[in-house]
C-alpha cells in the first residue's frame, strides 16, 4: 500500500512541520519566561519607587494624607504578615529577593496574606513603622492568552508557506521520476524541463542527454538491423526458388527448411527493428485469442493443444497487429521449448488487464530469467539453427511496453514458463469502436 510518508513531499512536510512545531514551542517558552522576568522587574521597580515616595512624603509633608492603598503600620501591629518561608511560590520569592537587592541593606520585606489586594510591607532601620504599598500582580488572571492566538496564526502561515516551498522543491524531481519510469518502460520520453536547485538541474540535464544518446543508438541499431534484414529477403527468395527446382528431394527439403528458418529470423529482425506506433484497428483480446487458437489448430492439427481461459470480456482491447505478434511469438516459443498444454489466459485484476501465455515444460533456470528478454540471447546453445534468433521474448517485451503495458517472465509453481503482460485500464479498456483513431490516439492515451 502506498503511504504518503514514502514520498519526498510527504517527508519534507513532516520535517518542516516538525521543525516549525519545535521552534515555535521553544519560542513560546522563551517568551513566557522573559515576560515573567520583565513583569517581576517592573513590579520591583514600581514597589521601590512607591516606598521611596512614601518616605519622602513622611519626611517633607507628614501632615498630608497618604495616597489610597498606601499606609503606615506600627511595628507591633497584629496585622503584620509573617516572613516568607519555603512554601512561598518561587516567583514571589524571587520578587522579594530582587526587592531587597534594590533597597538599603537590612531592609525587611514581607508580603501580605493571600486573599487580599497584593501589597508589600517594607521596614528599614530608619523607618518608624511598616510601609505598606500596593504591587502589580505577578501573574494576572487571563481568560485567554493572546500570545497563543498570535502563535497559532504565525504557525499556520509558516506551515502554508513551507508546504508551498516543499511542493515547489519536489515538483521537478517528481517530473524526473515520472520520465525515468516512462524511459524504463520503453515509452516515448520527452525532454524534462531543467528547473529547481542546481544539483537537480544538473541531474535533469544528464538524464535528458542520456535519453537522447540512447534513443540515437537505438535508432541507429534499428536502421542497421532493418536494412540488413530487408536486403536479405531478396536473396532468400531467390535461394528458395532455386531450392524448389532441385531434383534430389531429400536435399531440396533440407535446403527449404533452412531457407524458411532464415526467413523466420529475418522477419523477427524486422519486427524487432520496427519502432513506430501500431496503427492497426483495436480488437477485443478474448475474441482474437480464440481466432488465433483456431488458426493454430487448423494449420498444425498434430501440434500441442492450446487451452483458453478467457475472463476479461469485450472491454479489453489491443491493436490487432500488436496482439497477433505478441501471441504468435509466445506460442512459437511455447511450442518450441515448452510442453503441452499451452494456456492462454485473460483476466481483470486491481492493477489492470492481464494477458498471459504459459506452458507445462521445464521453464527457465532462475539465474537465467533476467536474461530471458534480452535481444539475441539464447539460453540453450543447442537451439542454434532451429530458426530462432533469441528475439522472441525481447519482441514480446518491447511490444507490450510500446502498447503501454508491462511484461513479466517467470516460472509457474506447477512447472513451465509463464509470460504475463499487464495493461492499465486507461489504455486497454476502450471498446474497439472507440479506438479506431489510429496511432495518434494511441500516443495521446500513453
Tab-separated table of C-alpha atoms in Angstrom:
chain	number	residue	atom	x	y	z
A	1	UNK	CA	0.000	0.000	0.000
A	2	UNK	CA	1.336	3.397	-0.941
A	3	UNK	CA	1.908	5.694	2.022
A	4	UNK	CA	2.198	9.484	1.852
A	5	UNK	CA	5.253	9.388	4.122
A	6	UNK	CA	7.142	7.410	1.453
A	7	UNK	CA	7.118	10.349	-0.975
A	8	UNK	CA	9.650	13.169	-0.930
A	9	UNK	CA	6.863	15.699	-0.474
A	10	UNK	CA	5.456	13.754	2.494
A	11	UNK	CA	8.831	13.579	4.219
A	12	UNK	CA	9.513	17.250	3.559
A	13	UNK	CA	6.133	18.080	5.075
A	14	UNK	CA	6.879	16.015	8.196
A	15	UNK	CA	10.327	17.569	8.606
A	16	UNK	CA	9.113	21.132	8.029
A	17	UNK	CA	6.103	20.846	10.329
A	18	UNK	CA	8.209	19.116	12.996
A	19	UNK	CA	10.845	21.860	12.898
A	20	UNK	CA	8.194	24.574	12.974
A	21	UNK	CA	6.466	22.970	15.954
A	22	UNK	CA	9.768	22.617	17.808
A	23	UNK	CA	10.873	26.181	17.066
A	24	UNK	CA	7.502	27.702	17.952
A	25	UNK	CA	7.233	25.762	21.208
A	26	UNK	CA	10.759	26.865	22.168
A	27	UNK	CA	9.980	30.430	21.133
A	28	UNK	CA	6.773	30.419	23.152
A	29	UNK	CA	8.563	29.060	26.252
A	30	UNK	CA	11.326	31.669	25.976
A	31	UNK	CA	8.814	34.495	25.516
A	32	UNK	CA	6.810	33.347	28.524
A	33	UNK	CA	9.957	33.111	30.651
A	34	UNK	CA	11.193	36.529	29.557
A	35	UNK	CA	7.765	38.032	30.071
A	36	UNK	CA	7.701	36.764	33.665
A	37	UNK	CA	11.153	38.224	34.282
A	38	UNK	CA	10.176	41.560	32.806
A	39	UNK	CA	6.987	41.583	34.833
A	40	UNK	CA	8.926	40.835	38.035
A	41	UNK	CA	11.466	43.598	37.359
A	42	UNK	CA	8.689	46.067	36.616
A	43	UNK	CA	6.905	45.166	39.860
A	44	UNK	CA	10.168	45.568	41.833
A	45	UNK	CA	10.900	48.976	40.321
A	46	UNK	CA	7.348	50.119	40.977
A	47	UNK	CA	7.492	48.974	44.628
A	48	UNK	CA	10.870	50.680	45.179
A	49	UNK	CA	9.527	53.890	43.672
A	50	UNK	CA	6.435	53.853	45.918
A	51	UNK	CA	8.454	53.112	49.056
A	52	UNK	CA	10.834	55.981	48.341
A	53	UNK	CA	7.898	58.258	47.547
A	54	UNK	CA	6.271	57.398	50.894
A	55	UNK	CA	9.493	58.112	52.749
A	56	UNK	CA	9.816	61.481	51.025
A	57	UNK	CA	6.206	62.207	51.864
A	58	UNK	CA	6.750	61.399	55.557
A	59	UNK	CA	9.898	63.468	55.692
A	60	UNK	CA	8.579	66.554	53.881
A	61	UNK	CA	4.799	66.660	54.402
A	62	UNK	CA	3.906	64.451	57.320
A	63	UNK	CA	0.608	66.228	57.875
A	64	UNK	CA	-0.713	65.399	54.395
A	65	UNK	CA	-2.778	62.212	53.898
A	66	UNK	CA	-1.200	59.277	52.095
A	67	UNK	CA	-2.497	58.056	48.686
A	68	UNK	CA	-5.101	55.269	48.627
A	69	UNK	CA	-3.811	51.736	49.440
A	70	UNK	CA	-0.633	53.226	50.894
A	71	UNK	CA	-0.428	53.225	54.681
A	72	UNK	CA	1.865	53.175	57.700
A	73	UNK	CA	1.533	50.348	60.226
A	74	UNK	CA	3.078	50.198	63.686
A	75	UNK	CA	5.871	47.710	64.240
A	76	UNK	CA	3.974	45.761	66.907
A	77	UNK	CA	0.694	45.639	64.983
A	78	UNK	CA	-1.070	42.302	64.817
A	79	UNK	CA	-1.689	42.802	61.085
A	80	UNK	CA	1.983	42.462	60.200
A	81	UNK	CA	2.339	39.358	57.968
A	82	UNK	CA	4.863	36.653	58.661
A	83	UNK	CA	8.173	36.337	56.907
A	84	UNK	CA	8.267	34.428	53.595
A	85	UNK	CA	9.023	30.742	54.075
A	86	UNK	CA	9.782	27.763	51.851
A	87	UNK	CA	6.114	27.404	50.921
A	88	UNK	CA	6.128	30.746	49.158
A	89	UNK	CA	5.868	30.314	45.357
A	90	UNK	CA	9.188	30.763	43.518
A	91	UNK	CA	8.056	33.894	41.602
A	92	UNK	CA	7.192	35.617	44.890
A	93	UNK	CA	10.440	34.514	46.491
A	94	UNK	CA	12.344	35.931	43.510
A	95	UNK	CA	10.346	39.153	43.778
A	96	UNK	CA	11.238	39.520	47.479
A	97	UNK	CA	14.920	38.836	46.832
A	98	UNK	CA	15.075	41.339	43.967
A	99	UNK	CA	13.292	43.954	46.071
A	100	UNK	CA	15.770	43.522	48.942
A	101	UNK	CA	18.624	43.980	46.492
A	102	UNK	CA	17.162	47.314	45.389
A	103	UNK	CA	16.569	48.590	48.923
A	104	UNK	CA	19.174	49.547	51.540
A	105	UNK	CA	20.891	46.784	53.462
A	106	UNK	CA	18.992	45.460	56.430
A	107	UNK	CA	15.588	46.259	54.956
A	108	UNK	CA	12.911	43.764	55.896
A	109	UNK	CA	10.349	42.819	53.238
A	110	UNK	CA	7.164	40.877	53.704
A	111	UNK	CA	4.107	40.111	51.595
A	112	UNK	CA	0.531	40.411	52.707
A	113	UNK	CA	-1.519	37.314	53.321
A	114	UNK	CA	-3.204	35.685	50.297
A	115	UNK	CA	-6.788	36.720	49.636
A	116	UNK	CA	-6.394	40.476	49.916
A	117	UNK	CA	-5.146	43.110	47.496
A	118	UNK	CA	-1.498	42.394	46.625
A	119	UNK	CA	0.796	44.635	48.660
A	120	UNK	CA	4.311	44.594	50.091
A	121	UNK	CA	5.421	45.518	53.642
A	122	UNK	CA	8.779	47.272	53.937
A	123	UNK	CA	10.712	48.272	57.084
A	124	UNK	CA	14.247	49.561	57.475
A	125	UNK	CA	16.215	50.866	60.447
A	126	UNK	CA	15.293	54.470	59.577
A	127	UNK	CA	11.547	53.800	59.345
A	128	UNK	CA	9.251	54.348	62.338
A	129	UNK	CA	6.921	51.556	61.202
A	130	UNK	CA	5.959	49.362	58.300
A	131	UNK	CA	5.406	50.997	54.932
A	132	UNK	CA	2.669	49.188	53.024
A	133	UNK	CA	2.459	49.857	49.253
A	134	UNK	CA	0.452	48.063	46.531
A	135	UNK	CA	2.182	45.981	43.855
A	136	UNK	CA	1.128	44.681	40.461
A	137	UNK	CA	0.070	41.006	40.379
A	138	UNK	CA	2.962	38.964	39.004
A	139	UNK	CA	0.613	36.685	37.063
A	140	UNK	CA	-2.689	38.452	36.437
A	141	UNK	CA	-5.553	36.134	35.544
A	142	UNK	CA	-6.316	35.859	31.814
A	143	UNK	CA	-9.387	34.400	30.174
A	144	UNK	CA	-7.308	33.708	27.059
A	145	UNK	CA	-3.664	34.258	26.326
A	146	UNK	CA	-3.458	36.391	23.195
A	147	UNK	CA	0.054	35.126	22.636
A	148	UNK	CA	-1.373	31.704	21.786
A	149	UNK	CA	-3.641	33.279	19.169
A	150	UNK	CA	-0.720	35.048	17.547
A	151	UNK	CA	1.361	31.891	17.789
A	152	UNK	CA	-1.325	29.853	16.029
A	153	UNK	CA	-1.666	32.492	13.300
A	154	UNK	CA	2.088	32.699	12.685
A	155	UNK	CA	2.419	28.913	12.765
A	156	UNK	CA	-0.394	28.412	10.231
A	157	UNK	CA	1.109	30.978	7.865
A	158	UNK	CA	4.556	29.422	8.204
A	159	UNK	CA	3.181	25.916	7.537
A	160	UNK	CA	1.366	27.057	4.384
A	161	UNK	CA	4.479	28.825	3.114
A	162	UNK	CA	6.619	25.782	3.947
A	163	UNK	CA	4.225	23.397	2.188
A	164	UNK	CA	4.262	25.576	-0.907
A	165	UNK	CA	8.069	25.672	-0.827
A	166	UNK	CA	8.280	21.899	-0.346
A	167	UNK	CA	5.889	21.322	-3.248
A	168	UNK	CA	7.925	23.639	-5.477
A	169	UNK	CA	11.094	21.767	-4.470
A	170	UNK	CA	9.787	18.257	-5.137
A	171	UNK	CA	7.780	19.005	-8.295
A	172	UNK	CA	10.808	18.932	-10.676
A	173	UNK	CA	12.037	15.743	-9.001
A	174	UNK	CA	8.615	14.124	-9.418
A	175	UNK	CA	8.624	15.039	-13.114
A	176	UNK	CA	12.073	13.487	-13.432
A	177	UNK	CA	10.918	10.325	-11.641
A	178	UNK	CA	7.941	10.002	-13.987
A	179	UNK	CA	10.221	10.457	-17.001
A	180	UNK	CA	12.585	7.781	-15.663
A	181	UNK	CA	9.605	5.443	-15.283
A	182	UNK	CA	8.500	6.046	-18.873
A	183	UNK	CA	12.038	5.541	-20.136
A	184	UNK	CA	12.358	2.309	-18.153
A	185	UNK	CA	9.115	1.005	-19.692
A	186	UNK	CA	10.357	1.795	-23.180
A	187	UNK	CA	7.757	4.521	-23.775
A	188	UNK	CA	8.480	7.822	-25.586
A	189	UNK	CA	10.224	10.152	-23.149
A	190	UNK	CA	10.163	13.868	-23.997
A	191	UNK	CA	12.889	16.099	-22.519
A	192	UNK	CA	12.294	17.021	-18.877
A	193	UNK	CA	12.366	20.781	-18.115
A	194	UNK	CA	15.590	21.638	-16.313
A	195	UNK	CA	14.490	23.579	-13.240
A	196	UNK	CA	14.912	23.551	-9.479
A	197	UNK	CA	18.184	23.629	-7.487
A	198	UNK	CA	21.487	23.470	-9.311
A	199	UNK	CA	22.129	19.813	-8.446
A	200	UNK	CA	18.663	18.853	-9.705
A	201	UNK	CA	19.176	20.822	-12.912
A	202	UNK	CA	22.468	19.004	-13.471
A	203	UNK	CA	20.767	15.660	-12.853
A	204	UNK	CA	17.922	16.501	-15.248
A	205	UNK	CA	20.376	17.684	-17.898
A	206	UNK	CA	22.330	14.434	-17.592
A	207	UNK	CA	19.140	12.377	-17.870
A	208	UNK	CA	17.975	14.269	-20.980
A	209	UNK	CA	21.379	13.794	-22.563
A	210	UNK	CA	21.337	10.076	-21.722
A	211	UNK	CA	17.856	9.670	-23.243
A	212	UNK	CA	18.981	11.405	-26.442
A	213	UNK	CA	22.092	9.255	-26.768
A	214	UNK	CA	20.235	6.015	-26.021
A	215	UNK	CA	17.471	6.943	-28.468
A	216	UNK	CA	20.034	7.751	-31.146
A	217	UNK	CA	21.797	4.459	-30.524
A	218	UNK	CA	18.509	2.553	-30.688
A	219	UNK	CA	17.568	4.318	-33.928
A	220	UNK	CA	20.945	3.556	-35.495
A	221	UNK	CA	20.725	-0.086	-34.487
A	222	UNK	CA	17.128	-0.360	-35.717
A	223	UNK	CA	18.037	1.214	-39.063
A	224	UNK	CA	21.029	-1.090	-39.465
A	225	UNK	CA	19.054	-4.169	-38.430
A	226	UNK	CA	16.103	-3.314	-40.676
A	227	UNK	CA	18.417	-2.606	-43.602
A	228	UNK	CA	20.274	-5.882	-43.242
A	229	UNK	CA	17.060	-7.863	-42.819
A	230	UNK	CA	15.414	-6.151	-45.786
A	231	UNK	CA	18.427	-6.761	-48.009
A	232	UNK	CA	18.427	-10.455	-47.084
A	233	UNK	CA	14.824	-11.074	-48.096
A	234	UNK	CA	15.505	-10.906	-51.839
A	235	UNK	CA	18.455	-13.350	-51.825
A	236	UNK	CA	16.477	-15.694	-49.588
A	237	UNK	CA	13.564	-15.633	-52.031
A	238	UNK	CA	15.890	-16.484	-54.919
A	239	UNK	CA	17.534	-19.200	-52.853
A	240	UNK	CA	14.189	-20.775	-52.067
A	241	UNK	CA	13.165	-20.665	-55.697
A	242	UNK	CA	16.344	-22.430	-56.723
A	243	UNK	CA	15.913	-24.991	-53.952
A	244	UNK	CA	12.439	-25.815	-55.197
A	245	UNK	CA	13.973	-26.654	-58.601
A	246	UNK	CA	16.386	-29.254	-57.213
A	247	UNK	CA	15.910	-32.838	-58.365
A	248	UNK	CA	17.071	-34.532	-55.159
A	249	UNK	CA	14.013	-34.471	-52.891
A	250	UNK	CA	15.978	-35.029	-49.672
A	251	UNK	CA	18.439	-32.221	-50.369
A	252	UNK	CA	15.603	-29.977	-51.572
A	253	UNK	CA	13.589	-30.412	-48.367
A	254	UNK	CA	16.631	-29.697	-46.200
A	255	UNK	CA	17.509	-26.543	-48.097
A	256	UNK	CA	13.894	-25.336	-47.988
A	257	UNK	CA	13.771	-25.861	-44.229
A	258	UNK	CA	16.988	-23.888	-43.818
A	259	UNK	CA	15.675	-21.086	-46.019
A	260	UNK	CA	12.435	-20.973	-44.046
A	261	UNK	CA	14.399	-20.770	-40.798
A	262	UNK	CA	16.476	-17.915	-42.177
A	263	UNK	CA	13.351	-16.157	-43.411
A	264	UNK	CA	11.803	-16.513	-39.960
A	265	UNK	CA	14.900	-14.948	-38.405
A	266	UNK	CA	14.776	-12.076	-40.893
A	267	UNK	CA	11.107	-11.491	-40.089
A	268	UNK	CA	11.965	-11.346	-36.383
A	269	UNK	CA	14.698	-8.807	-37.132
A	270	UNK	CA	12.191	-6.624	-38.959
A	271	UNK	CA	9.633	-6.863	-36.152
A	272	UNK	CA	12.270	-6.032	-33.520
A	273	UNK	CA	13.573	-3.089	-35.552
A	274	UNK	CA	10.061	-1.735	-36.137
A	275	UNK	CA	9.739	1.218	-33.737
A	276	UNK	CA	6.628	3.005	-34.941
A	277	UNK	CA	3.285	3.059	-33.095
A	278	UNK	CA	0.842	0.381	-34.153
A	279	UNK	CA	-1.891	1.961	-36.261
A	280	UNK	CA	-3.963	-1.187	-36.703
A	281	UNK	CA	-7.559	-1.417	-35.540
A	282	UNK	CA	-8.034	-2.342	-31.853
A	283	UNK	CA	-9.831	-5.668	-31.392
A	284	UNK	CA	-11.227	-7.443	-28.308
A	285	UNK	CA	-8.446	-9.573	-26.897
A	286	UNK	CA	-10.646	-12.553	-25.958
A	287	UNK	CA	-12.102	-12.883	-29.473
A	288	UNK	CA	-8.683	-12.562	-31.110
A	289	UNK	CA	-7.215	-15.217	-28.803
A	290	UNK	CA	-9.962	-17.627	-29.873
A	291	UNK	CA	-9.294	-16.930	-33.561
A	292	UNK	CA	-5.525	-17.411	-33.194
A	293	UNK	CA	-6.037	-20.669	-31.280
A	294	UNK	CA	-8.365	-21.981	-34.016
A	295	UNK	CA	-5.838	-20.975	-36.685
A	296	UNK	CA	-3.045	-22.856	-34.911
A	297	UNK	CA	-5.209	-25.961	-34.620
A	298	UNK	CA	-6.157	-25.744	-38.294
A	299	UNK	CA	-2.596	-25.233	-39.572
A	300	UNK	CA	-0.998	-27.840	-37.278
A	301	UNK	CA	-3.558	-30.483	-36.271
A	302	UNK	CA	-0.860	-32.527	-34.559
A	303	UNK	CA	0.663	-29.598	-32.632
A	304	UNK	CA	0.458	-29.128	-28.894
A	305	UNK	CA	-3.052	-28.404	-27.620
A	306	UNK	CA	-3.955	-24.845	-26.683
A	307	UNK	CA	-6.248	-24.201	-23.747
A	308	UNK	CA	-8.156	-20.957	-23.356
A	309	UNK	CA	-9.138	-19.306	-20.099
A	310	UNK	CA	-10.611	-16.015	-21.256
A	311	UNK	CA	-12.298	-13.989	-18.490
A	312	UNK	CA	-11.515	-10.369	-19.430
A	313	UNK	CA	-14.615	-9.627	-21.506
A	314	UNK	CA	-15.113	-7.420	-24.569
A	315	UNK	CA	-13.813	-4.212	-22.969
A	316	UNK	CA	-10.207	-5.434	-23.018
A	317	UNK	CA	-8.926	-4.398	-26.477
A	318	UNK	CA	-5.493	-4.035	-28.059
A	319	UNK	CA	-4.293	-3.151	-31.585
A	320	UNK	CA	-4.709	-6.197	-33.809
A	321	UNK	CA	-1.168	-6.271	-35.209
A	322	UNK	CA	0.416	-5.927	-31.785
A	323	UNK	CA	-1.792	-8.653	-30.333
A	324	UNK	CA	-1.075	-11.030	-33.239
A	325	UNK	CA	2.692	-10.528	-32.886
A	326	UNK	CA	2.544	-10.995	-29.116
A	327	UNK	CA	0.612	-14.252	-29.298
A	328	UNK	CA	2.467	-15.663	-32.305
A	329	UNK	CA	5.866	-15.146	-30.663
A	330	UNK	CA	4.704	-16.565	-27.339
A	331	UNK	CA	3.008	-19.579	-28.928
A	332	UNK	CA	6.045	-20.279	-31.125
A	333	UNK	CA	8.278	-20.086	-28.062
A	334	UNK	CA	5.973	-22.392	-26.050
A	335	UNK	CA	5.702	-24.927	-28.898
A	336	UNK	CA	9.474	-24.911	-29.464
A	337	UNK	CA	10.717	-25.128	-25.883
A	338	UNK	CA	7.737	-25.924	-23.646
A	339	UNK	CA	5.460	-28.861	-23.078
A	340	UNK	CA	1.706	-29.227	-23.611
A	341	UNK	CA	-0.739	-27.919	-22.873
A	342	UNK	CA	-0.195	-24.242	-23.710
A	343	UNK	CA	-2.616	-21.972	-21.802
A	344	UNK	CA	-3.761	-18.522	-22.970
A	345	UNK	CA	-5.414	-16.621	-20.135
A	346	UNK	CA	-7.011	-13.190	-19.778
A	347	UNK	CA	-8.476	-11.668	-16.635
A	348	UNK	CA	-9.069	-8.450	-14.804
A	349	UNK	CA	-7.154	-7.546	-11.644
A	350	UNK	CA	-6.899	-4.470	-9.458
A	351	UNK	CA	-3.771	-3.224	-11.253
A	352	UNK	CA	-5.140	-3.722	-14.793
A	353	UNK	CA	-5.873	-6.261	-17.526
A	354	UNK	CA	-3.766	-9.434	-17.604
A	355	UNK	CA	-2.827	-11.403	-20.740
A	356	UNK	CA	-0.649	-14.441	-20.070
A	357	UNK	CA	0.678	-17.443	-22.009
A	358	UNK	CA	2.102	-20.411	-20.117
A	359	UNK	CA	3.235	-23.954	-20.825
A	360	UNK	CA	3.957	-27.046	-18.737
A	361	UNK	CA	7.612	-27.608	-19.636
A	362	UNK	CA	10.728	-27.278	-17.510
A	363	UNK	CA	10.731	-23.477	-17.595
A	364	UNK	CA	13.883	-21.374	-17.346
A	365	UNK	CA	16.562	-21.594	-14.699
A	366	UNK	CA	16.098	-18.861	-12.063
A	367	UNK	CA	19.544	-17.424	-12.796
A	368	UNK	CA	18.621	-17.055	-16.480
A	369	UNK	CA	15.244	-15.341	-16.022
A	370	UNK	CA	16.786	-11.882	-16.015
A	371	UNK	CA	18.432	-12.629	-19.398
A	372	UNK	CA	15.344	-14.174	-20.994
A	373	UNK	CA	14.087	-10.930	-22.568
A	374	UNK	CA	17.450	-9.637	-23.741
A	375	UNK	CA	17.760	-9.473	-27.523
A	376	UNK	CA	19.960	-12.022	-29.351
A	377	UNK	CA	20.326	-14.160	-26.221
A	378	UNK	CA	19.649	-17.908	-26.490
A	379	UNK	CA	19.600	-19.572	-23.098
A	380	UNK	CA	20.255	-23.007	-24.616
A	381	UNK	CA	23.198	-23.069	-27.076
A	382	UNK	CA	21.870	-26.349	-28.522
A	383	UNK	CA	18.958	-24.442	-30.004
A	384	UNK	CA	21.093	-22.814	-32.660
A	385	UNK	CA	19.973	-23.487	-36.195
A	386	UNK	CA	16.349	-24.049	-35.265
A	387	UNK	CA	15.188	-20.862	-36.846
A	388	UNK	CA	15.288	-18.853	-33.623
A	389	UNK	CA	17.486	-15.806	-33.134
A	390	UNK	CA	16.900	-15.096	-29.450
A	391	UNK	CA	14.490	-12.251	-30.217
A	392	UNK	CA	11.112	-13.853	-29.367
A	393	UNK	CA	10.764	-12.742	-25.743
A	394	UNK	CA	12.602	-9.481	-26.468
A	395	UNK	CA	9.994	-8.670	-29.136
A	396	UNK	CA	7.187	-9.553	-26.717
A	397	UNK	CA	8.557	-7.246	-24.039
A	398	UNK	CA	9.092	-4.392	-26.482
A	399	UNK	CA	5.608	-4.737	-27.996
A	400	UNK	CA	3.972	-4.868	-24.554
A	401	UNK	CA	5.772	-1.741	-23.387
A	402	UNK	CA	5.042	0.076	-26.624
A	403	UNK	CA	1.355	-0.651	-26.039
A	404	UNK	CA	1.623	0.876	-22.543
A	405	UNK	CA	1.886	-2.354	-20.565
A	406	UNK	CA	4.412	-4.305	-18.537
A	407	UNK	CA	5.819	-7.778	-19.212
A	408	UNK	CA	6.842	-10.229	-16.506
A	409	UNK	CA	8.605	-13.512	-17.272
A	410	UNK	CA	8.700	-16.234	-14.634
A	411	UNK	CA	8.255	-19.895	-13.857
A	412	UNK	CA	4.963	-21.378	-12.722
A	413	UNK	CA	4.846	-23.102	-9.342
A	414	UNK	CA	3.413	-26.190	-11.090
A	415	UNK	CA	6.203	-26.132	-13.682
A	416	UNK	CA	6.630	-24.402	-17.012
A	417	UNK	CA	7.268	-20.862	-18.213
A	418	UNK	CA	4.683	-18.084	-17.872
A	419	UNK	CA	4.782	-14.721	-19.606
A	420	UNK	CA	2.252	-12.318	-18.053
A	421	UNK	CA	1.530	-8.887	-19.542
A	422	UNK	CA	-0.309	-6.198	-17.578
A	423	UNK	CA	-2.097	-3.332	-19.348
A	424	UNK	CA	-3.543	-0.371	-17.385
A	425	UNK	CA	-7.287	0.201	-17.582
A	426	UNK	CA	-6.976	3.665	-19.119
A	427	UNK	CA	-5.030	2.188	-22.050
A	428	UNK	CA	-6.802	-1.102	-22.702
A	429	UNK	CA	-10.421	-0.723	-21.578
A	430	UNK	CA	-11.949	1.144	-24.509
A	431	UNK	CA	-14.159	-0.864	-26.884
A	432	UNK	CA	-12.870	-1.400	-30.393
A	433	UNK	CA	-15.383	1.043	-31.898
A	434	UNK	CA	-13.944	3.875	-29.801
A	435	UNK	CA	-10.296	3.110	-30.565
A	436	UNK	CA	-10.167	3.426	-34.360
A	437	UNK	CA	-8.323	6.750	-34.291
A	438	UNK	CA	-5.036	5.067	-35.203
A	439	UNK	CA	-1.580	5.807	-33.817
A	440	UNK	CA	-2.346	9.415	-32.902
A	441	UNK	CA	-4.979	8.254	-30.437
A	442	UNK	CA	-2.625	5.647	-29.033
A	443	UNK	CA	0.060	8.267	-28.452
A	444	UNK	CA	-2.410	10.527	-26.640
A	445	UNK	CA	-3.527	7.607	-24.494
A	446	UNK	CA	0.052	6.988	-23.454
